mmCIF file of C-alpha atoms in Angstrom:
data_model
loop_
_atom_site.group_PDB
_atom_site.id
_atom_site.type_symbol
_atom_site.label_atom_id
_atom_site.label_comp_id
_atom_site.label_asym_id
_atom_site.label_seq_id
_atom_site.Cartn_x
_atom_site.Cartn_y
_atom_site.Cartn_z
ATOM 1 C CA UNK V 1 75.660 71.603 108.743
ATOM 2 C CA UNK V 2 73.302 68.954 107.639
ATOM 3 C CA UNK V 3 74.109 69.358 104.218
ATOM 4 C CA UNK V 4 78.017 69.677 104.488
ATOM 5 C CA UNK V 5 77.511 66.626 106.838
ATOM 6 C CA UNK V 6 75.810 64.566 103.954
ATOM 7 C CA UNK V 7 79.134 64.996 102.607
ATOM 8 C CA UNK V 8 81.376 64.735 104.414
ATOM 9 C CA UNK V 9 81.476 61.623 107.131
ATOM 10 C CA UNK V 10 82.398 61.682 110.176
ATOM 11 C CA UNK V 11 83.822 65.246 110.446
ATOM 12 C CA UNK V 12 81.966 67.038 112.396
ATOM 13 C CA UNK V 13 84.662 69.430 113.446
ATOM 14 C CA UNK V 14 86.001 70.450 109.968
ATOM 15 C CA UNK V 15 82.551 71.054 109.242
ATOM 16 C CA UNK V 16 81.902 73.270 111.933
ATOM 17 C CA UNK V 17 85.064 75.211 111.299
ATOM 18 C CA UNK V 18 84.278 75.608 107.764
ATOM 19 C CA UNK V 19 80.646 77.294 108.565
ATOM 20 C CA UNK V 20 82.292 79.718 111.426
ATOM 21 C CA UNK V 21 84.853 80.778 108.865
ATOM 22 C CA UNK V 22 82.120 81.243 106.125
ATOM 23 C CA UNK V 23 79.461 83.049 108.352
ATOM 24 C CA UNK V 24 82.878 85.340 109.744
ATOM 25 C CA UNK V 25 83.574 86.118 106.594
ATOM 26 C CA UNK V 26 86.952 84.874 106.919
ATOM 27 C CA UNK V 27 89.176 82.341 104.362
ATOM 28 C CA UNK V 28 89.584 79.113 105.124
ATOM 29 C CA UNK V 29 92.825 76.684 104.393
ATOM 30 C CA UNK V 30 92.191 73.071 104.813
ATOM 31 C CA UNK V 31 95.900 71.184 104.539
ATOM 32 C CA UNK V 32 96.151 67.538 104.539
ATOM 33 C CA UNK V 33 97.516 64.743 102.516
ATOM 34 C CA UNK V 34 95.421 63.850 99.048
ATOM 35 C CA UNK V 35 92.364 62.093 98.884
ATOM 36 C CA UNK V 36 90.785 62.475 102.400
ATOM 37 C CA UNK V 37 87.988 65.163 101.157
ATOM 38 C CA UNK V 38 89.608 68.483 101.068
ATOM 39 C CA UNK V 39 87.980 69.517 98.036
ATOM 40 C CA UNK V 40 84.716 67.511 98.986
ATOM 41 C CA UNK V 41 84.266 69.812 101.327
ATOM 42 C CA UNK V 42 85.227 72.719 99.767
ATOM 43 C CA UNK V 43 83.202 72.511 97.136
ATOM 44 C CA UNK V 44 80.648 71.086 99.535
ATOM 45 C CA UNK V 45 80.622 74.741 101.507
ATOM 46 C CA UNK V 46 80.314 76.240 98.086
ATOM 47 C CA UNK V 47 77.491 74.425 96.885
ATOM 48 C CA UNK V 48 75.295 74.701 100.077
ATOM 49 C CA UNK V 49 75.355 78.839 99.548
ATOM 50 C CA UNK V 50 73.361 79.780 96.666
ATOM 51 C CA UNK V 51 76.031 82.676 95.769
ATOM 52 C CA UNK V 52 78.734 82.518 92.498
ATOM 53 C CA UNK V 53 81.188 79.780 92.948
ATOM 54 C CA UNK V 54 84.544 79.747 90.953
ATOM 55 C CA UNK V 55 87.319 77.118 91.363
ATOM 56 C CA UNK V 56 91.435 77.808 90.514
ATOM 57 C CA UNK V 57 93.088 74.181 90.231
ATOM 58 C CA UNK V 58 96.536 75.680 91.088
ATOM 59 C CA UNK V 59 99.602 74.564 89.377
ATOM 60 C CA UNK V 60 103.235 75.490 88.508
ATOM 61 C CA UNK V 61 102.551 77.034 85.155
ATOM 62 C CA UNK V 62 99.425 79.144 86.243
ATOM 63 C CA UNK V 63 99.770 82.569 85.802
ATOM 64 C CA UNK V 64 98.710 85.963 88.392
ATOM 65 C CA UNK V 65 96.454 87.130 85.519
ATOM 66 C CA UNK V 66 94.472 83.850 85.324
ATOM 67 C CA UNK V 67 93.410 84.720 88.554
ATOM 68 C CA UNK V 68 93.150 88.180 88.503
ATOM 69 C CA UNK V 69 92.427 88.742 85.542
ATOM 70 C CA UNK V 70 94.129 90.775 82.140
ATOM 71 C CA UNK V 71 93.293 94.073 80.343
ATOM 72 C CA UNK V 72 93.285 92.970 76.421
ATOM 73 C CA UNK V 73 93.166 95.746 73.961
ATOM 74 C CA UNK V 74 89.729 96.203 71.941
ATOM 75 C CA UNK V 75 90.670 96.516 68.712
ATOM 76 C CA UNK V 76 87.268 97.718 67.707
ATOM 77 C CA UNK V 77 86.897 100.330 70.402
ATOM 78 C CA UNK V 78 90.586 101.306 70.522
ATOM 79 C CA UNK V 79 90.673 101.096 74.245
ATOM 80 C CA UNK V 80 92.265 98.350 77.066
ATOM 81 C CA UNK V 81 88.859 95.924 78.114
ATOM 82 C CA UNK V 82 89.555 94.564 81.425
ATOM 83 C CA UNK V 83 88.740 90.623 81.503
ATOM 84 C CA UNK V 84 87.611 89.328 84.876
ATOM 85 C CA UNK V 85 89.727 86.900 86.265
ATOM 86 C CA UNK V 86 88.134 83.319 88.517
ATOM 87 C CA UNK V 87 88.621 85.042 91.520
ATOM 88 C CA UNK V 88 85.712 87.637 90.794
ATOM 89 C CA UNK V 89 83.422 85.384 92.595
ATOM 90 C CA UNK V 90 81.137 85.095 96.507
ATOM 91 C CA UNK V 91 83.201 81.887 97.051
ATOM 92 C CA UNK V 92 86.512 80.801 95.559
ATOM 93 C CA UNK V 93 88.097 77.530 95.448
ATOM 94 C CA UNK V 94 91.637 77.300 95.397
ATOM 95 C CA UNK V 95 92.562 73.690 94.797
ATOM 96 C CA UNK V 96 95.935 72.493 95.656
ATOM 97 C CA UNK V 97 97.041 76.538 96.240
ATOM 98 C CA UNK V 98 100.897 75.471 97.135
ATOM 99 C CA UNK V 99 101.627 73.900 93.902
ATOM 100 C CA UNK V 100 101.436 77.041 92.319
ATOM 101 C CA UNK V 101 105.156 79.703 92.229
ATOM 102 C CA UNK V 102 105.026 81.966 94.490
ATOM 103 C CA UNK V 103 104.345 85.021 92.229
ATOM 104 C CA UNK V 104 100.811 83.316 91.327
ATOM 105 C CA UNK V 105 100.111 82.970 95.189
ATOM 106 C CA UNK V 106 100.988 86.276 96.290
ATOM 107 C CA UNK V 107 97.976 87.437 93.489
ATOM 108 C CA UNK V 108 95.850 86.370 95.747
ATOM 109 C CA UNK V 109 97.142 88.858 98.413
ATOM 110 C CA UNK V 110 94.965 92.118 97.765
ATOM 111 C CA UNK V 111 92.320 90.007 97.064
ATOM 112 C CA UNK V 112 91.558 88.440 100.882
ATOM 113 C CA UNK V 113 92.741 91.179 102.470
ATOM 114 C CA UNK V 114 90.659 94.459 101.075
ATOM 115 C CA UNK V 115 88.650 92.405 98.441
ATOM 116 C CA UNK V 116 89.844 94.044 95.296
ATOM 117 C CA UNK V 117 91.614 93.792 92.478
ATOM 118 C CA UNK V 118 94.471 96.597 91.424
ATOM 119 C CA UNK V 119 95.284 96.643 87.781
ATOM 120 C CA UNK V 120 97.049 98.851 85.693
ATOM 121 C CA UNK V 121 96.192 101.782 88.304
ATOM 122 C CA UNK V 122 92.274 100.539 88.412
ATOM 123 C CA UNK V 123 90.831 99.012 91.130
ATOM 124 C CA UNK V 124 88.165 96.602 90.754
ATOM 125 C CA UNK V 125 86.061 95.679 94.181
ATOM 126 C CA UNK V 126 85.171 92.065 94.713
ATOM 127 C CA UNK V 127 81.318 91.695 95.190
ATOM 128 C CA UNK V 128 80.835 90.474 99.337
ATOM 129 C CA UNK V 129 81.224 88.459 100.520
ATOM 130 C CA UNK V 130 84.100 87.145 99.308
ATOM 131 C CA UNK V 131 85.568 83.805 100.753
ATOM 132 C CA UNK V 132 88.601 81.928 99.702
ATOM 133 C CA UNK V 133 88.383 78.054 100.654
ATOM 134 C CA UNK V 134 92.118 76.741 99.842
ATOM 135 C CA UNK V 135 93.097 73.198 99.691
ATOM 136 C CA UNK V 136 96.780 72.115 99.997
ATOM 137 C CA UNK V 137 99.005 69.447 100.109
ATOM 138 C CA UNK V 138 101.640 68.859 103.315
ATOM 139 C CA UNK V 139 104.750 70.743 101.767
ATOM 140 C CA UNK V 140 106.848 67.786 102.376
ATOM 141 C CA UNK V 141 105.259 65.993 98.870
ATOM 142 C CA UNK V 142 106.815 66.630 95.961
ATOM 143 C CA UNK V 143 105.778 69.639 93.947
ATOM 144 C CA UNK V 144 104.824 72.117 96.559
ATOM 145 C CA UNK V 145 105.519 75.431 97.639
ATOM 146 C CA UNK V 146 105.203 76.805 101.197
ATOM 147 C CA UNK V 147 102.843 79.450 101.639
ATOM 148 C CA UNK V 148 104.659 82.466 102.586
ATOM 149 C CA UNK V 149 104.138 84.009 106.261
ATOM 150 C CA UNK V 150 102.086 87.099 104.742
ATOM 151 C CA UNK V 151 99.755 84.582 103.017
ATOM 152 C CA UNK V 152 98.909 82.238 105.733
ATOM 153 C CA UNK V 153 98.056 85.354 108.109
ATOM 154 C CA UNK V 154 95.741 85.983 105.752
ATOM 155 C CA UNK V 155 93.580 82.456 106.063
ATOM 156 C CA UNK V 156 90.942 82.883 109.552
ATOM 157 C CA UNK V 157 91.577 78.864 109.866
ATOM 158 C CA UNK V 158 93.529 75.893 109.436
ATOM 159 C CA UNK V 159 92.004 72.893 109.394
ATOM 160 C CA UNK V 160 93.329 69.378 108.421
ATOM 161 C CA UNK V 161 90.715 66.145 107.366
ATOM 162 C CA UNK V 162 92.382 63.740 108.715
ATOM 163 C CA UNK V 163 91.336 60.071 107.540
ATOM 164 C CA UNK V 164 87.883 58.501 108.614
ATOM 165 C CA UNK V 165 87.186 55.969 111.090
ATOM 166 C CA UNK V 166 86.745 52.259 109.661
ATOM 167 C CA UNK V 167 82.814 52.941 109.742
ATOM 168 C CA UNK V 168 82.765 56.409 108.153
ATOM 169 C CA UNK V 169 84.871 54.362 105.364
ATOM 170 C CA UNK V 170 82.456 52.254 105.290
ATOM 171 C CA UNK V 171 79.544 54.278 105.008
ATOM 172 C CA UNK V 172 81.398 56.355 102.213
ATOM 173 C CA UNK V 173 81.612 52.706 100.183
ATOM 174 C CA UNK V 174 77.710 52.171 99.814
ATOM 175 C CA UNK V 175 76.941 56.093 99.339
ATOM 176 C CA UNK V 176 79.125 56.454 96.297
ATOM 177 C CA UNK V 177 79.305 53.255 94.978
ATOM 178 C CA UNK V 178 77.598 54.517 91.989
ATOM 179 C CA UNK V 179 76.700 58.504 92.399
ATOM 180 C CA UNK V 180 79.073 60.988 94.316
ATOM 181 C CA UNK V 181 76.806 62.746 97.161
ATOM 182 C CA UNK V 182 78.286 66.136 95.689
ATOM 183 C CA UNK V 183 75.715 65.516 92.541
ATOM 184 C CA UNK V 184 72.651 65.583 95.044
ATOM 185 C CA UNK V 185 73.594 68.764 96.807
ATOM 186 C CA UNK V 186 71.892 71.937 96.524
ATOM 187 C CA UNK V 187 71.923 76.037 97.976
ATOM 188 C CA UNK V 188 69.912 76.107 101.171
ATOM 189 C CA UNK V 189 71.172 79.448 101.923
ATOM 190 C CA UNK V 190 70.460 82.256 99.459
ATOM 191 C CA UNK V 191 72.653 85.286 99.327
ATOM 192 C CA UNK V 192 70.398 87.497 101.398
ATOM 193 C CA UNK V 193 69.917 85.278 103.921
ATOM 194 C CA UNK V 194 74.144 84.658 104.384
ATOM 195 C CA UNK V 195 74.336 88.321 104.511
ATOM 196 C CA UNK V 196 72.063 88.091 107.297
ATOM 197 C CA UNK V 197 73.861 85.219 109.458
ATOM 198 C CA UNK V 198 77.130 87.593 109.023
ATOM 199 C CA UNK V 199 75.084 90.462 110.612
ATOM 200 C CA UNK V 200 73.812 88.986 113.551
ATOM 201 C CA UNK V 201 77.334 86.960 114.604
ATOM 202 C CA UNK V 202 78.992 90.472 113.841
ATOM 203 C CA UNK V 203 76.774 91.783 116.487
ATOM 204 C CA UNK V 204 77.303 89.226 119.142
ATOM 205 C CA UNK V 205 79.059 91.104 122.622
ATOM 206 C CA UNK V 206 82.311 90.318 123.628
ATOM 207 C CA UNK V 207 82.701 92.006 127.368
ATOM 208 C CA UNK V 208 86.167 93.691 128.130
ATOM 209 C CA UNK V 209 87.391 90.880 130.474
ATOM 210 C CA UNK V 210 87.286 88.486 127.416
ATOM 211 C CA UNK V 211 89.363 91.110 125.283
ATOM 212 C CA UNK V 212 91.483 90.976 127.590
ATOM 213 C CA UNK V 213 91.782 87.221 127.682
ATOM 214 C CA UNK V 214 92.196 86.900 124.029
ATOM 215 C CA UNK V 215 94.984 89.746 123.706
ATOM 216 C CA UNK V 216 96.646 87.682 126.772
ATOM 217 C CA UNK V 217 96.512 84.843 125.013
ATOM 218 C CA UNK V 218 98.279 86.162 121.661
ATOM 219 C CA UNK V 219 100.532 88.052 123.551
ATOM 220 C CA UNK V 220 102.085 85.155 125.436
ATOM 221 C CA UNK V 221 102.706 83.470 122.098
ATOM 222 C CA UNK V 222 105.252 86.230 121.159
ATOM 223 C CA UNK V 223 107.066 85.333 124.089
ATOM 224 C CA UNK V 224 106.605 81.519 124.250
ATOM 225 C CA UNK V 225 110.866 80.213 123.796
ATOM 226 C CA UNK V 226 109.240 77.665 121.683
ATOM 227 C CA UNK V 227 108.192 80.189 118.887
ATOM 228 C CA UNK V 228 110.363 82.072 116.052
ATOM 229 C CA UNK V 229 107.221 83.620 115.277
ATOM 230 C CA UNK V 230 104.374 84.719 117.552
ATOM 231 C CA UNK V 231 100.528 85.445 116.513
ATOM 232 C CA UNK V 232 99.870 88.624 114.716
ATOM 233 C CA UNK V 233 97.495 91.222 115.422
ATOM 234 C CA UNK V 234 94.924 90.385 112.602
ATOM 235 C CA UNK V 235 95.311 86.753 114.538
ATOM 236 C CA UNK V 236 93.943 88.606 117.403
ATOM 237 C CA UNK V 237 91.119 89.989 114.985
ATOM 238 C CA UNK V 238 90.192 86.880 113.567
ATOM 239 C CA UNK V 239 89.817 84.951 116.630
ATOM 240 C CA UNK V 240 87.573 87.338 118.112
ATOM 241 C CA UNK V 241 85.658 87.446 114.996
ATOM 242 C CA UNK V 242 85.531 83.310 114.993
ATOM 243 C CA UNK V 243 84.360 83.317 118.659
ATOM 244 C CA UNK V 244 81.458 85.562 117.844
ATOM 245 C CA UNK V 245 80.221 83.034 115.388
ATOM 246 C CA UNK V 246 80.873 79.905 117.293
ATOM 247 C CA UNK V 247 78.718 81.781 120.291
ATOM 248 C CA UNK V 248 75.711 82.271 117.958
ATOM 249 C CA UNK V 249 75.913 78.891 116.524
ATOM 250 C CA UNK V 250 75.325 77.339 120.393
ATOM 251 C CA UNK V 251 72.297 79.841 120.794
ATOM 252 C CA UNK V 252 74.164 83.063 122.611
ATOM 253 C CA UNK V 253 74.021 86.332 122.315
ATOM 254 C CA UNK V 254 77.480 86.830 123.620
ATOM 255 C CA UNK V 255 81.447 85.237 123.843
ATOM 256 C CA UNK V 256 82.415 83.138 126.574
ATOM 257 C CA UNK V 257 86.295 81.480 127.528
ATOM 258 C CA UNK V 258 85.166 78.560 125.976
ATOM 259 C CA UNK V 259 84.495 79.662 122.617
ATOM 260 C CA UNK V 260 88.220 81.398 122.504
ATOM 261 C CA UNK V 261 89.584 78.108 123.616
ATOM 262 C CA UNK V 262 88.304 76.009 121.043
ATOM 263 C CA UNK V 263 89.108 78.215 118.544
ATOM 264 C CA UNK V 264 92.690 78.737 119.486
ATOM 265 C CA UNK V 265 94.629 76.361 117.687
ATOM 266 C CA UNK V 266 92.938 76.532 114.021
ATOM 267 C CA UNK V 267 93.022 80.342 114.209
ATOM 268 C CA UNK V 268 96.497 81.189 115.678
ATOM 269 C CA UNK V 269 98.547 78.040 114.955
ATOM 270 C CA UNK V 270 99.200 78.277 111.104
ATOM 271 C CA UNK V 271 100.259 81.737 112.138
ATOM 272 C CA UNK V 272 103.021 80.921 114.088
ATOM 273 C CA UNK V 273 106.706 79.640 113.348
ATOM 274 C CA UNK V 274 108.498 77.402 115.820
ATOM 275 C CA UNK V 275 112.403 77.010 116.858
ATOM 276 C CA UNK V 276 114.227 74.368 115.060
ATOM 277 C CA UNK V 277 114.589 72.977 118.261
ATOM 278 C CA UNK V 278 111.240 72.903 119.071
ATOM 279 C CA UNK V 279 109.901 71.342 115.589
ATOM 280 C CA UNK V 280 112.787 68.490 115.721
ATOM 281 C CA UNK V 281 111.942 67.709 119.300
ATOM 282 C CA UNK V 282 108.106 67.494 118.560
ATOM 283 C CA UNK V 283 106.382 64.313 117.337
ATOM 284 C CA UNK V 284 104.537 65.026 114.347
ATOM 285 C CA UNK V 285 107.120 67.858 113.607
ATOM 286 C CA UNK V 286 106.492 71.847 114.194
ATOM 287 C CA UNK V 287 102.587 71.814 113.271
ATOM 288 C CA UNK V 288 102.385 69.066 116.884
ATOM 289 C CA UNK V 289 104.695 71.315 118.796
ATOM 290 C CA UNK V 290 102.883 74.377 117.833
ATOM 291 C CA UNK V 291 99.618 73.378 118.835
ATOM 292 C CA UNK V 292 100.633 71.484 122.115
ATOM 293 C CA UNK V 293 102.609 74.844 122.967
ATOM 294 C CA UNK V 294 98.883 76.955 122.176
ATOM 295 C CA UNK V 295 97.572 74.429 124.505
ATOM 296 C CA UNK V 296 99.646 75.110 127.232
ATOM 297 C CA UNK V 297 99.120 78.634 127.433
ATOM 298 C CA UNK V 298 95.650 78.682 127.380
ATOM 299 C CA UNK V 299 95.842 76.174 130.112
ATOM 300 C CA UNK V 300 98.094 78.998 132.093
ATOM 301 C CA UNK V 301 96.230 81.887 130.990
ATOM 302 C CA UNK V 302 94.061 82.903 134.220
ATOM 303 C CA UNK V 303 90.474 82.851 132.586
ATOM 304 C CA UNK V 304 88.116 85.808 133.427
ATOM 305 C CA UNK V 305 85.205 84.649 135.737
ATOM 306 C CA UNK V 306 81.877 86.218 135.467
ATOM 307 C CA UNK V 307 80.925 86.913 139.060
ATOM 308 C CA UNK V 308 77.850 88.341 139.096
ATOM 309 C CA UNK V 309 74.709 86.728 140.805
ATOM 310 C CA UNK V 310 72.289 88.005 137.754
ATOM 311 C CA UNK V 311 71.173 85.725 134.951
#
C-alpha cells in the first residue's frame, strides 16, 4: 500500500481495491477519463510484485495473435513453433482495452477465465498467478468500443480514479517536476511471498449466515425493476472471494457484513445493465443509477447478526 500510495495521491480507495483484487487473484478494470493515473497505477501494482510484467497498448489495428500469440512454421525443423504472445505473463497490462475491435478483446476471454491459451488444438497454461489490470476510456469518447457483457463479468472490480483534490495536485507538481515517482519504484513482494498472501485470504471463514447474505444480495439485483441485467453467479464468486481479502487486510481471520458492503458496488455494478428508463432518469447516467440502486438493497437486505455471547 505504501508503495502504490507513493504513487498514486490521494487514492486511497483505488489503491486498496487494486491490492484485494491482486491478492484474490482476480482482474481488475479501472475506467475513467484520460490522464487521472489509470496506468500510474497499473503499472504501479505491477511494479511493486517482483513477478513478469507485460503491457498490451490496445488499439484498433491490434490483432488476437499479438496477444495470444502465433504458431510460425520452422523452416529448419519442418514443424509449426508456437510464439508466445504479451499475455504469457504474472501481471498483464491492458492499456486503453476498449479501443481495440471486438475480435481482439474477446482473445482475452480464455485467458482470465481458465488461464490458458487454445491454439490450433494446443493448449498452453498461463504460469499463476495471472492478473489482468485493464485501463479504459468512458465509451462515450471517440474511438472506443464497449466491452461486451461476457468480458466485463470477467473483471473482479471496477474502479474509476477520479481527479485529485487541489492539494494532491499539488503535491503531484513538486514530486514530478523533474523525475516521475514510477522511476523510483521497486518489487517488495517476491513471487513466493504473493503466493503466500493468496493462501492465507483463500483460507479466511465465511460462516453460512453471511452466504446467505451475499446470495441475498445478488439475488435481489435480478429482480430490482431498475435492472435489464442482474449480477451473475461468478459475481457472487468474486465478491465472496474480495471479502475474504478485505477481512485479512483489517487483521481477521474471518468475513463480516461490512466487508460485503463495501465491496458491493465495484464487484457487482459493472456487471449489471440498467433500463433505459432508469439510466436517462439517473444523474451521471446508468453507471450513478446502478450503484445508487446496489445501495439501496444492501440498505434493505436484513443483515445477519452474530448473537452469540463468546469472543
Amino acid at each position: 500500500m505504501a508503495n502504490l500510495e507513493s504513487v498514486i495521491d490521494g487514492k486511497t480507495e483505488a489503491a486498496t481495491l487494486a491490492l484485494i483484487v491482486l491478492i484474490a487473484e482476480g482482474h481488475l478494470l479501472v475506467e475513467d477519463v484520460p490522464g487521472v493515473g489509470k496506468t500510474t497505477l497499473a503499472k504501479a501494482l505491477a511494479t511493486s510484485v517482483g513477478c513478469t510484467v507485460s503491457r498490451i497498448q490496445f488499439t484498433p489495428d491490434l490483432l488476437p495473435s499479438d496477444v495470444t500469440g502465433v504458431s510460425i512454421y520452422n523452416q529448419v525443423d519442418h514443424a509449426f513453433e508456437f510464439k508466445r504472445g504479451a499475455v504469457f505473463a504474472n501481471i498483464v497490462i491492458a492499456d486503453e482495452i476498449n479501443r481495440a475491435s471486438p475480435k481482439t478483446q474477446s482473445a482475452l476471454l480464455e485467458c482470465m477465465e481458465e488461464g490458458q491459451v487454445s491454439l490450433d488444438g494446443t493448449t498452453h497454461p498461463l504460469d499463476p498467478p495471472f492478473i489482468v489490470v485493464a485501463t479504459q476510456n468512458p465509451i462515450e469518447m471517440e474511438g472506443t468500443y464497449a466491452l461486451p457483457e461476457a468480458q466485463r463479468d470477467r473483471f473482479m472490480a471496477r474502479i474509476s480514479m477520479g481527479y485529485p483534490d487541489a492539494a494532491a495536485e499539488l503535491s503531484m507538481l513538486h514530486q514530478r517536476e523533474t523525475t516521475s515517482p514510477l522511476d523510483k519504484l521497486t518489487a517488495v513482494v517476491d513471487k513466493r511471498q504473493l503466493g503466500d498472501m493468496i493462501q492465507t485470504a483463500r483460507h479466511v471463514y465465511v460462516s453460512r449466515a453471511v452466504e446467505s447474505y451475499v446470495v441475498s444480495i445478488v439475488q435481489a439485483t435480478r429482480t430490482h425493476p431498475e435492472f435489464r441485467l442482474g449480477a451473475s453467479p461468478r459475481g457472487t464468486l468474486h465478491l465472496v472471494r474480495a471479502a475474504k481479502v478485505l477481512a485479512a487486510l483489517n487483521g481477521r481471520e474471518f468475513v463480516v457484513p461490512d466487508d460485503i458492503n463495501e465491496l458491493v458496488v465495484p464487484v457487482l455494478a459493472h456487471r449489471i445493465v440498467a433500463t433505459r428508463r432508469a439510466a436517462s432518469d439517473a444523474r451521471g447516467g446508468g453507471s450513478q443509477a446502478i450503484a445508487d440502486a446496489l445501495r439501496a438493497i444492501v440498505a434493505s437486505t436484513p443483515v445477519p447478526l452474530n448473537r452469540s455471547r463468546s469472543a
